[in-house]
Amino acid sequence: RVGVSRDKVRVINSIVDLATFVPLEHDERQARRSKLGILKGQVALGVVGAVQEKKEQLAFIENSLPRVLASNESVHIHFLGDCDAEGNAYATLCLNSVKRLGISERVSFHGHTGNIAEWYPALDGVVLASRREGLARCMIEAMACGVPVVSFAVCSATEMLELTGAGVVVPLGDHEALTSAILDVAAHPEKARQMGRAGREIAVTKFDEARIARAFSALYTQVID
């Protein structure tokens, strides 16, 4: 497309610590959920990232959450990331919107967490509602933990999720489609588990540190030669 032959193109993925970001067996997962305050029977969906305009949490809250929560009484949304209501006007808007919509009991803002790897495998899904991303860390970290991802069609989402079966990708800004995809994942746990397994398999293949180091070494060696 840009006049470069295919033999000059290499794809080297990002690294995820596959020993830290890892799926949990059933009993350990239930214990983790209990520790984090996730109630039995709850469909716990995570929105990972600092609460700020570029992540577009407010649009998600106002355009998707009311229908998601009204359509599935088991769903609870966990916002995981900095949420400084005192120094961040956007965070205040998000918190106030949740109160105004009357959904506070089913939405939690956890703020900054020192170890996000604790949360991923306890979740039933991750939602990526940004309009702009590079390769979103929450996407590939969730995959490594065996958690399905529902995402707008941001950079790399189709490649990482749709083409691998690790999640669902909907058109950018289409909150109707995002809502439907979230509800479908929440209503079909076996389908969600299959996506999670696919995500972990892809993560092991694509994000392994040693493999990526070898790929960079081979590329540099080729260029030098």
PDB file of C-alpha atoms in Angstrom:
ATOM      1  CA  ARG A   1       0.000   0.000   0.000  1.00  0.00           C
ATOM      2  CA  VAL A   2       2.903   2.388   0.656  1.00  0.00           C
ATOM      3  CA  GLY A   3       5.207   1.010  -1.993  1.00  0.00           C
ATOM      4  CA  VAL A   4       7.168  -1.347   0.266  1.00  0.00           C
ATOM      5  CA  SER A   5       7.494  -5.016  -0.689  1.00  0.00           C
ATOM      6  CA  ARG A   6       6.175  -7.634   1.741  1.00  0.00           C
ATOM      7  CA  ASP A   7       9.633  -9.084   2.376  1.00  0.00           C
ATOM      8  CA  LYS A   8      10.597  -5.781   4.017  1.00  0.00           C
ATOM      9  CA  VAL A   9       7.698  -5.872   6.508  1.00  0.00           C
ATOM     10  CA  ARG A  10       7.879  -7.474   9.956  1.00  0.00           C
ATOM     11  CA  VAL A  11       5.209  -7.505  12.645  1.00  0.00           C
ATOM     12  CA  ILE A  12       6.572  -7.607  16.196  1.00  0.00           C
ATOM     13  CA  ASN A  13       3.949  -7.460  18.905  1.00  0.00           C
ATOM     14  CA  SER A  14       3.979  -5.887  22.346  1.00  0.00           C
ATOM     15  CA  ILE A  15       5.060  -7.808  25.448  1.00  0.00           C
ATOM     16  CA  VAL A  16       2.789  -9.041  28.241  1.00  0.00           C
ATOM     17  CA  ASP A  17       4.172 -10.718  31.353  1.00  0.00           C
ATOM     18  CA  LEU A  18       2.520 -14.094  30.826  1.00  0.00           C
ATOM     19  CA  ALA A  19       3.456 -15.290  34.310  1.00  0.00           C
ATOM     20  CA  THR A  20       1.698 -12.340  35.971  1.00  0.00           C
ATOM     21  CA  PHE A  21      -1.261 -11.936  33.629  1.00  0.00           C
ATOM     22  CA  VAL A  22      -2.621 -15.455  33.758  1.00  0.00           C
ATOM     23  CA  PRO A  23      -6.023 -17.195  33.953  1.00  0.00           C
ATOM     24  CA  LEU A  24      -7.088 -18.741  37.262  1.00  0.00           C
ATOM     25  CA  GLU A  25      -8.524 -22.165  37.946  1.00  0.00           C
ATOM     26  CA  HIS A  26     -12.145 -22.217  39.120  1.00  0.00           C
ATOM     27  CA  ASP A  27     -11.624 -22.359  42.902  1.00  0.00           C
ATOM     28  CA  GLU A  28      -8.843 -19.765  42.895  1.00  0.00           C
ATOM     29  CA  ARG A  29     -10.929 -17.515  40.684  1.00  0.00           C
ATOM     30  CA  GLN A  30     -13.909 -17.716  43.029  1.00  0.00           C
ATOM     31  CA  ALA A  31     -11.667 -16.867  45.971  1.00  0.00           C
ATOM     32  CA  ARG A  32     -10.232 -13.887  44.066  1.00  0.00           C
ATOM     33  CA  ARG A  33     -13.712 -12.625  43.185  1.00  0.00           C
ATOM     34  CA  SER A  34     -14.748 -12.872  46.826  1.00  0.00           C
ATOM     35  CA  LYS A  35     -11.617 -10.986  47.906  1.00  0.00           C
ATOM     36  CA  LEU A  36     -12.369  -8.183  45.429  1.00  0.00           C
ATOM     37  CA  GLY A  37     -15.995  -7.918  46.519  1.00  0.00           C
ATOM     38  CA  ILE A  38     -17.540  -9.453  43.403  1.00  0.00           C
ATOM     39  CA  LEU A  39     -20.755 -11.095  44.521  1.00  0.00           C
ATOM     40  CA  LYS A  40     -21.719 -14.658  43.645  1.00  0.00           C
ATOM     41  CA  GLY A  41     -23.747 -14.699  40.431  1.00  0.00           C
ATOM     42  CA  GLN A  42     -22.572 -11.236  39.384  1.00  0.00           C
ATOM     43  CA  VAL A  43     -21.487 -10.714  35.784  1.00  0.00           C
ATOM     44  CA  ALA A  44     -18.483  -8.495  36.457  1.00  0.00           C
ATOM     45  CA  LEU A  45     -17.420  -6.336  33.513  1.00  0.00           C
ATOM     46  CA  GLY A  46     -14.332  -4.154  33.721  1.00  0.00           C
ATOM     47  CA  VAL A  47     -13.574  -0.823  32.067  1.00  0.00           C
ATOM     48  CA  VAL A  48      -9.845  -0.362  32.539  1.00  0.00           C
ATOM     49  CA  GLY A  49      -8.048   2.974  32.321  1.00  0.00           C
ATOM     50  CA  ALA A  50      -7.817   6.341  34.013  1.00  0.00           C
ATOM     51  CA  VAL A  51     -11.121   8.225  33.966  1.00  0.00           C
ATOM     52  CA  GLN A  52     -10.316  10.933  31.443  1.00  0.00           C
ATOM     53  CA  GLU A  53     -11.800  12.399  28.297  1.00  0.00           C
ATOM     54  CA  LYS A  54      -9.753  10.427  25.785  1.00  0.00           C
ATOM     55  CA  LYS A  55     -11.071   7.160  27.252  1.00  0.00           C
ATOM     56  CA  GLU A  56     -14.674   8.362  26.762  1.00  0.00           C
ATOM     57  CA  GLN A  57     -16.144   6.741  29.869  1.00  0.00           C
ATOM     58  CA  LEU A  58     -18.871   9.409  29.999  1.00  0.00           C
ATOM     59  CA  ALA A  59     -20.237   8.489  26.571  1.00  0.00           C
ATOM     60  CA  PHE A  60     -20.242   4.837  27.597  1.00  0.00           C
ATOM     61  CA  ILE A  61     -22.055   5.621  30.848  1.00  0.00           C
ATOM     62  CA  GLU A  62     -24.741   7.696  29.169  1.00  0.00           C
ATOM     63  CA  ASN A  63     -25.249   5.769  25.936  1.00  0.00           C
ATOM     64  CA  SER A  64     -24.659   2.115  26.814  1.00  0.00           C
ATOM     65  CA  LEU A  65     -24.939   1.519  30.544  1.00  0.00           C
ATOM     66  CA  PRO A  66     -28.662   2.218  31.068  1.00  0.00           C
ATOM     67  CA  ARG A  67     -29.717  -0.419  28.546  1.00  0.00           C
ATOM     68  CA  VAL A  68     -27.038  -2.926  29.588  1.00  0.00           C
ATOM     69  CA  LEU A  69     -28.059  -2.752  33.242  1.00  0.00           C
ATOM     70  CA  ALA A  70     -31.793  -2.720  32.490  1.00  0.00           C
ATOM     71  CA  SER A  71     -31.498  -5.766  30.218  1.00  0.00           C
ATOM     72  CA  ASN A  72     -29.373  -7.942  32.498  1.00  0.00           C
ATOM     73  CA  GLU A  73     -29.865  -7.662  36.254  1.00  0.00           C
ATOM     74  CA  SER A  74     -26.681  -9.612  36.978  1.00  0.00           C
ATOM     75  CA  VAL A  75     -24.283  -7.161  35.314  1.00  0.00           C
ATOM     76  CA  HIS A  76     -22.090  -4.912  37.447  1.00  0.00           C
ATOM     77  CA  ILE A  77     -19.614  -2.465  35.896  1.00  0.00           C
ATOM     78  CA  HIS A  78     -16.203  -1.973  37.519  1.00  0.00           C
ATOM     79  CA  PHE A  79     -14.238   1.124  36.467  1.00  0.00           C
ATOM     80  CA  LEU A  80     -10.576   0.447  37.224  1.00  0.00           C
ATOM     81  CA  GLY A  81      -8.211   3.400  36.983  1.00  0.00           C
ATOM     82  CA  ASP A  82      -7.478   6.844  38.418  1.00  0.00           C
ATOM     83  CA  CYS A  83     -10.694   8.698  39.252  1.00  0.00           C
ATOM     84  CA  ASP A  84      -9.786  11.916  41.043  1.00  0.00           C
ATOM     85  CA  ALA A  85     -13.130  13.654  41.510  1.00  0.00           C
ATOM     86  CA  GLU A  86     -11.517  16.637  43.269  1.00  0.00           C
ATOM     87  CA  GLY A  87      -8.909  17.464  40.649  1.00  0.00           C
ATOM     88  CA  ASN A  88     -10.541  16.042  37.541  1.00  0.00           C
ATOM     89  CA  ALA A  89     -13.671  17.719  36.197  1.00  0.00           C
ATOM     90  CA  TYR A  90     -14.251  14.889  33.733  1.00  0.00           C
ATOM     91  CA  ALA A  91     -14.232  12.293  36.519  1.00  0.00           C
ATOM     92  CA  THR A  92     -16.786  14.431  38.375  1.00  0.00           C
ATOM     93  CA  LEU A  93     -19.019  14.439  35.286  1.00  0.00           C
ATOM     94  CA  CYS A  94     -18.824  10.639  35.122  1.00  0.00           C
ATOM     95  CA  LEU A  95     -19.633  10.171  38.800  1.00  0.00           C
ATOM     96  CA  ASN A  96     -22.522  12.629  38.622  1.00  0.00           C
ATOM     97  CA  SER A  97     -23.913  10.966  35.520  1.00  0.00           C
ATOM     98  CA  VAL A  98     -24.014   7.595  37.271  1.00  0.00           C
ATOM     99  CA  LYS A  99     -25.906   9.182  40.183  1.00  0.00           C
ATOM    100  CA  ARG A 100     -28.312  11.029  37.885  1.00  0.00           C
ATOM    101  CA  LEU A 101     -29.123   7.837  35.994  1.00  0.00           C
ATOM    102  CA  GLY A 102     -29.833   6.032  39.265  1.00  0.00           C
ATOM    103  CA  ILE A 103     -27.372   3.214  38.624  1.00  0.00           C
ATOM    104  CA  SER A 104     -24.877   3.824  41.443  1.00  0.00           C
ATOM    105  CA  GLU A 105     -25.589   0.477  43.103  1.00  0.00           C
ATOM    106  CA  ARG A 106     -24.455  -1.389  40.003  1.00  0.00           C
ATOM    107  CA  VAL A 107     -21.446   0.702  39.033  1.00  0.00           C
ATOM    108  CA  SER A 108     -18.207   0.871  41.032  1.00  0.00           C
ATOM    109  CA  PHE A 109     -15.317   3.298  40.600  1.00  0.00           C
ATOM    110  CA  HIS A 110     -12.328   1.628  42.224  1.00  0.00           C
ATOM    111  CA  GLY A 111      -9.765   4.288  41.384  1.00  0.00           C
ATOM    112  CA  HIS A 112      -6.110   3.437  40.910  1.00  0.00           C
ATOM    113  CA  THR A 113      -5.243  -0.165  41.709  1.00  0.00           C
ATOM    114  CA  GLY A 114      -1.658  -1.122  42.369  1.00  0.00           C
ATOM    115  CA  ASN A 115      -2.030  -4.519  40.753  1.00  0.00           C
ATOM    116  CA  ILE A 116      -4.466  -4.634  37.870  1.00  0.00           C
ATOM    117  CA  ALA A 117      -3.390  -8.222  37.184  1.00  0.00           C
ATOM    118  CA  GLU A 118      -5.406  -9.198  40.273  1.00  0.00           C
ATOM    119  CA  TRP A 119      -8.594  -7.946  38.661  1.00  0.00           C
ATOM    120  CA  TYR A 120      -8.494  -9.256  35.101  1.00  0.00           C
ATOM    121  CA  PRO A 121      -8.949 -12.998  35.755  1.00  0.00           C
ATOM    122  CA  ALA A 122     -11.750 -12.254  38.232  1.00  0.00           C
ATOM    123  CA  LEU A 123     -13.773 -10.433  35.564  1.00  0.00           C
ATOM    124  CA  ASP A 124     -16.263 -11.947  33.125  1.00  0.00           C
ATOM    125  CA  GLY A 125     -15.345  -9.490  30.410  1.00  0.00           C
ATOM    126  CA  VAL A 126     -13.538  -6.256  29.595  1.00  0.00           C
ATOM    127  CA  VAL A 127     -15.145  -3.382  27.695  1.00  0.00           C
ATOM    128  CA  LEU A 128     -13.020  -1.014  25.612  1.00  0.00           C
ATOM    129  CA  ALA A 129     -15.166   2.020  24.747  1.00  0.00           C
ATOM    130  CA  SER A 130     -12.445   4.474  23.682  1.00  0.00           C
ATOM    131  CA  ARG A 131     -12.550   6.039  20.229  1.00  0.00           C
ATOM    132  CA  ARG A 132      -8.748   6.262  19.915  1.00  0.00           C
ATOM    133  CA  GLU A 133      -6.105   3.795  21.066  1.00  0.00           C
ATOM    134  CA  GLY A 134      -2.763   2.479  19.947  1.00  0.00           C
ATOM    135  CA  LEU A 135      -2.523  -1.160  20.923  1.00  0.00           C
ATOM    136  CA  ALA A 136      -4.592  -0.936  24.108  1.00  0.00           C
ATOM    137  CA  ARG A 137      -2.814  -2.546  27.065  1.00  0.00           C
ATOM    138  CA  CYS A 138      -6.119  -3.558  28.644  1.00  0.00           C
ATOM    139  CA  MET A 139      -6.965  -5.510  25.494  1.00  0.00           C
ATOM    140  CA  ILE A 140      -3.861  -7.672  25.407  1.00  0.00           C
ATOM    141  CA  GLU A 141      -3.618  -8.019  29.196  1.00  0.00           C
ATOM    142  CA  ALA A 142      -7.214  -9.242  29.316  1.00  0.00           C
ATOM    143  CA  MET A 143      -6.449 -11.723  26.544  1.00  0.00           C
ATOM    144  CA  ALA A 144      -3.477 -13.046  28.506  1.00  0.00           C
ATOM    145  CA  CYS A 145      -5.785 -13.594  31.495  1.00  0.00           C
ATOM    146  CA  GLY A 146      -8.315 -15.503  29.409  1.00  0.00           C
ATOM    147  CA  VAL A 147     -10.958 -12.758  29.552  1.00  0.00           C
ATOM    148  CA  PRO A 148     -13.109 -11.847  26.519  1.00  0.00           C
ATOM    149  CA  VAL A 149     -13.020  -8.254  25.266  1.00  0.00           C
ATOM    150  CA  VAL A 150     -15.810  -6.204  23.696  1.00  0.00           C
ATOM    151  CA  SER A 151     -14.305  -3.238  21.887  1.00  0.00           C
ATOM    152  CA  PHE A 152     -14.907  -0.406  19.506  1.00  0.00           C
ATOM    153  CA  ALA A 153     -12.887  -0.806  16.312  1.00  0.00           C
ATOM    154  CA  VAL A 154      -9.848   1.026  17.625  1.00  0.00           C
ATOM    155  CA  CYS A 155      -6.355   0.351  16.323  1.00  0.00           C
ATOM    156  CA  SER A 156      -5.470  -3.383  16.438  1.00  0.00           C
ATOM    157  CA  ALA A 157      -8.880  -4.490  17.764  1.00  0.00           C
ATOM    158  CA  THR A 158      -9.885  -6.363  14.612  1.00  0.00           C
ATOM    159  CA  GLU A 159      -6.497  -8.077  14.356  1.00  0.00           C
ATOM    160  CA  MET A 160      -6.320  -9.047  18.025  1.00  0.00           C
ATOM    161  CA  LEU A 161      -9.954  -9.839  18.785  1.00  0.00           C
ATOM    162  CA  GLU A 162     -12.141 -10.453  15.774  1.00  0.00           C
ATOM    163  CA  LEU A 163      -9.685 -12.421  13.645  1.00  0.00           C
ATOM    164  CA  THR A 164      -8.622 -14.581  16.593  1.00  0.00           C
ATOM    165  CA  GLY A 165     -12.005 -15.182  18.229  1.00  0.00           C
ATOM    166  CA  ALA A 166     -10.798 -13.514  21.450  1.00  0.00           C
ATOM    167  CA  GLY A 167     -13.553 -10.923  21.514  1.00  0.00           C
ATOM    168  CA  VAL A 168     -16.108  -8.826  19.688  1.00  0.00           C
ATOM    169  CA  VAL A 169     -15.412  -5.638  17.704  1.00  0.00           C
ATOM    170  CA  VAL A 170     -18.116  -3.109  16.790  1.00  0.00           C
ATOM    171  CA  PRO A 171     -17.964   0.094  14.702  1.00  0.00           C
ATOM    172  CA  LEU A 172     -16.400   3.137  16.335  1.00  0.00           C
ATOM    173  CA  GLY A 173     -18.894   5.170  18.312  1.00  0.00           C
ATOM    174  CA  ASP A 174     -21.800   2.771  17.714  1.00  0.00           C
ATOM    175  CA  HIS A 175     -23.086   2.439  21.270  1.00  0.00           C
ATOM    176  CA  GLU A 176     -26.116   0.462  20.130  1.00  0.00           C
ATOM    177  CA  ALA A 177     -23.830  -2.209  18.692  1.00  0.00           C
ATOM    178  CA  LEU A 178     -21.542  -2.033  21.732  1.00  0.00           C
ATOM    179  CA  THR A 179     -24.509  -2.532  24.053  1.00  0.00           C
ATOM    180  CA  SER A 180     -25.771  -5.529  22.079  1.00  0.00           C
ATOM    181  CA  ALA A 181     -22.319  -7.126  22.043  1.00  0.00           C
ATOM    182  CA  ILE A 182     -21.909  -6.670  25.808  1.00  0.00           C
ATOM    183  CA  LEU A 183     -25.321  -8.211  26.480  1.00  0.00           C
ATOM    184  CA  ASP A 184     -24.549 -11.143  24.187  1.00  0.00           C
ATOM    185  CA  VAL A 185     -21.288 -11.914  25.997  1.00  0.00           C
ATOM    186  CA  ALA A 186     -22.961 -11.513  29.403  1.00  0.00           C
ATOM    187  CA  ALA A 187     -25.805 -13.847  28.437  1.00  0.00           C
ATOM    188  CA  HIS A 188     -23.632 -16.625  27.003  1.00  0.00           C
ATOM    189  CA  PRO A 189     -20.953 -17.608  29.524  1.00  0.00           C
ATOM    190  CA  GLU A 190     -19.723 -20.619  27.537  1.00  0.00           C
ATOM    191  CA  LYS A 191     -19.221 -18.444  24.469  1.00  0.00           C
ATOM    192  CA  ALA A 192     -17.367 -15.958  26.664  1.00  0.00           C
ATOM    193  CA  ARG A 193     -15.150 -18.728  28.036  1.00  0.00           C
ATOM    194  CA  GLN A 194     -14.317 -19.867  24.500  1.00  0.00           C
ATOM    195  CA  MET A 195     -13.268 -16.318  23.637  1.00  0.00           C
ATOM    196  CA  GLY A 196     -11.163 -16.215  26.786  1.00  0.00           C
ATOM    197  CA  ARG A 197      -9.396 -19.450  25.910  1.00  0.00           C
ATOM    198  CA  ALA A 198      -8.701 -18.164  22.403  1.00  0.00           C
ATOM    199  CA  GLY A 199      -7.305 -14.959  23.871  1.00  0.00           C
ATOM    200  CA  ARG A 200      -4.891 -16.793  26.136  1.00  0.00           C
ATOM    201  CA  GLU A 201      -3.685 -19.003  23.277  1.00  0.00           C
ATOM    202  CA  ILE A 202      -3.024 -15.957  21.101  1.00  0.00           C
ATOM    203  CA  ALA A 203      -1.301 -14.145  23.969  1.00  0.00           C
ATOM    204  CA  VAL A 204       1.107 -17.034  24.513  1.00  0.00           C
ATOM    205  CA  THR A 205       1.873 -17.047  20.796  1.00  0.00           C
ATOM    206  CA  LYS A 206       2.173 -13.303  20.203  1.00  0.00           C
ATOM    207  CA  PHE A 207       3.178 -11.572  23.468  1.00  0.00           C
ATOM    208  CA  ASP A 208       5.876 -13.815  24.944  1.00  0.00           C
ATOM    209  CA  GLU A 209       8.907 -11.754  25.998  1.00  0.00           C
ATOM    210  CA  ALA A 210      11.577 -14.219  24.836  1.00  0.00           C
ATOM    211  CA  ARG A 211       9.923 -14.675  21.447  1.00  0.00           C
ATOM    212  CA  ILE A 212       9.672 -10.925  20.898  1.00  0.00           C
ATOM    213  CA  ALA A 213      13.304 -10.398  21.944  1.00  0.00           C
ATOM    214  CA  ARG A 214      14.383 -12.982  19.366  1.00  0.00           C
ATOM    215  CA  ALA A 215      12.276 -11.266  16.715  1.00  0.00           C
ATOM    216  CA  PHE A 216      13.925  -7.887  17.379  1.00  0.00           C
ATOM    217  CA  SER A 217      17.374  -9.480  17.392  1.00  0.00           C
ATOM    218  CA  ALA A 218      16.687 -11.190  14.062  1.00  0.00           C
ATOM    219  CA  LEU A 219      15.388  -7.952  12.543  1.00  0.00           C
ATOM    220  CA  TYR A 220      18.401  -5.903  13.659  1.00  0.00           C
ATOM    221  CA  THR A 221      20.775  -8.612  12.447  1.00  0.00           C
ATOM    222  CA  GLN A 222      19.068  -8.648   9.053  1.00  0.00           C
ATOM    223  CA  VAL A 223      19.326  -4.864   8.746  1.00  0.00           C
ATOM    224  CA  ILE A 224      23.019  -4.882   9.733  1.00  0.00           C
ATOM    225  CA  ASP A 225      23.810  -7.661   7.270  1.00  0.00           C
TER     226      ASP A 225
END
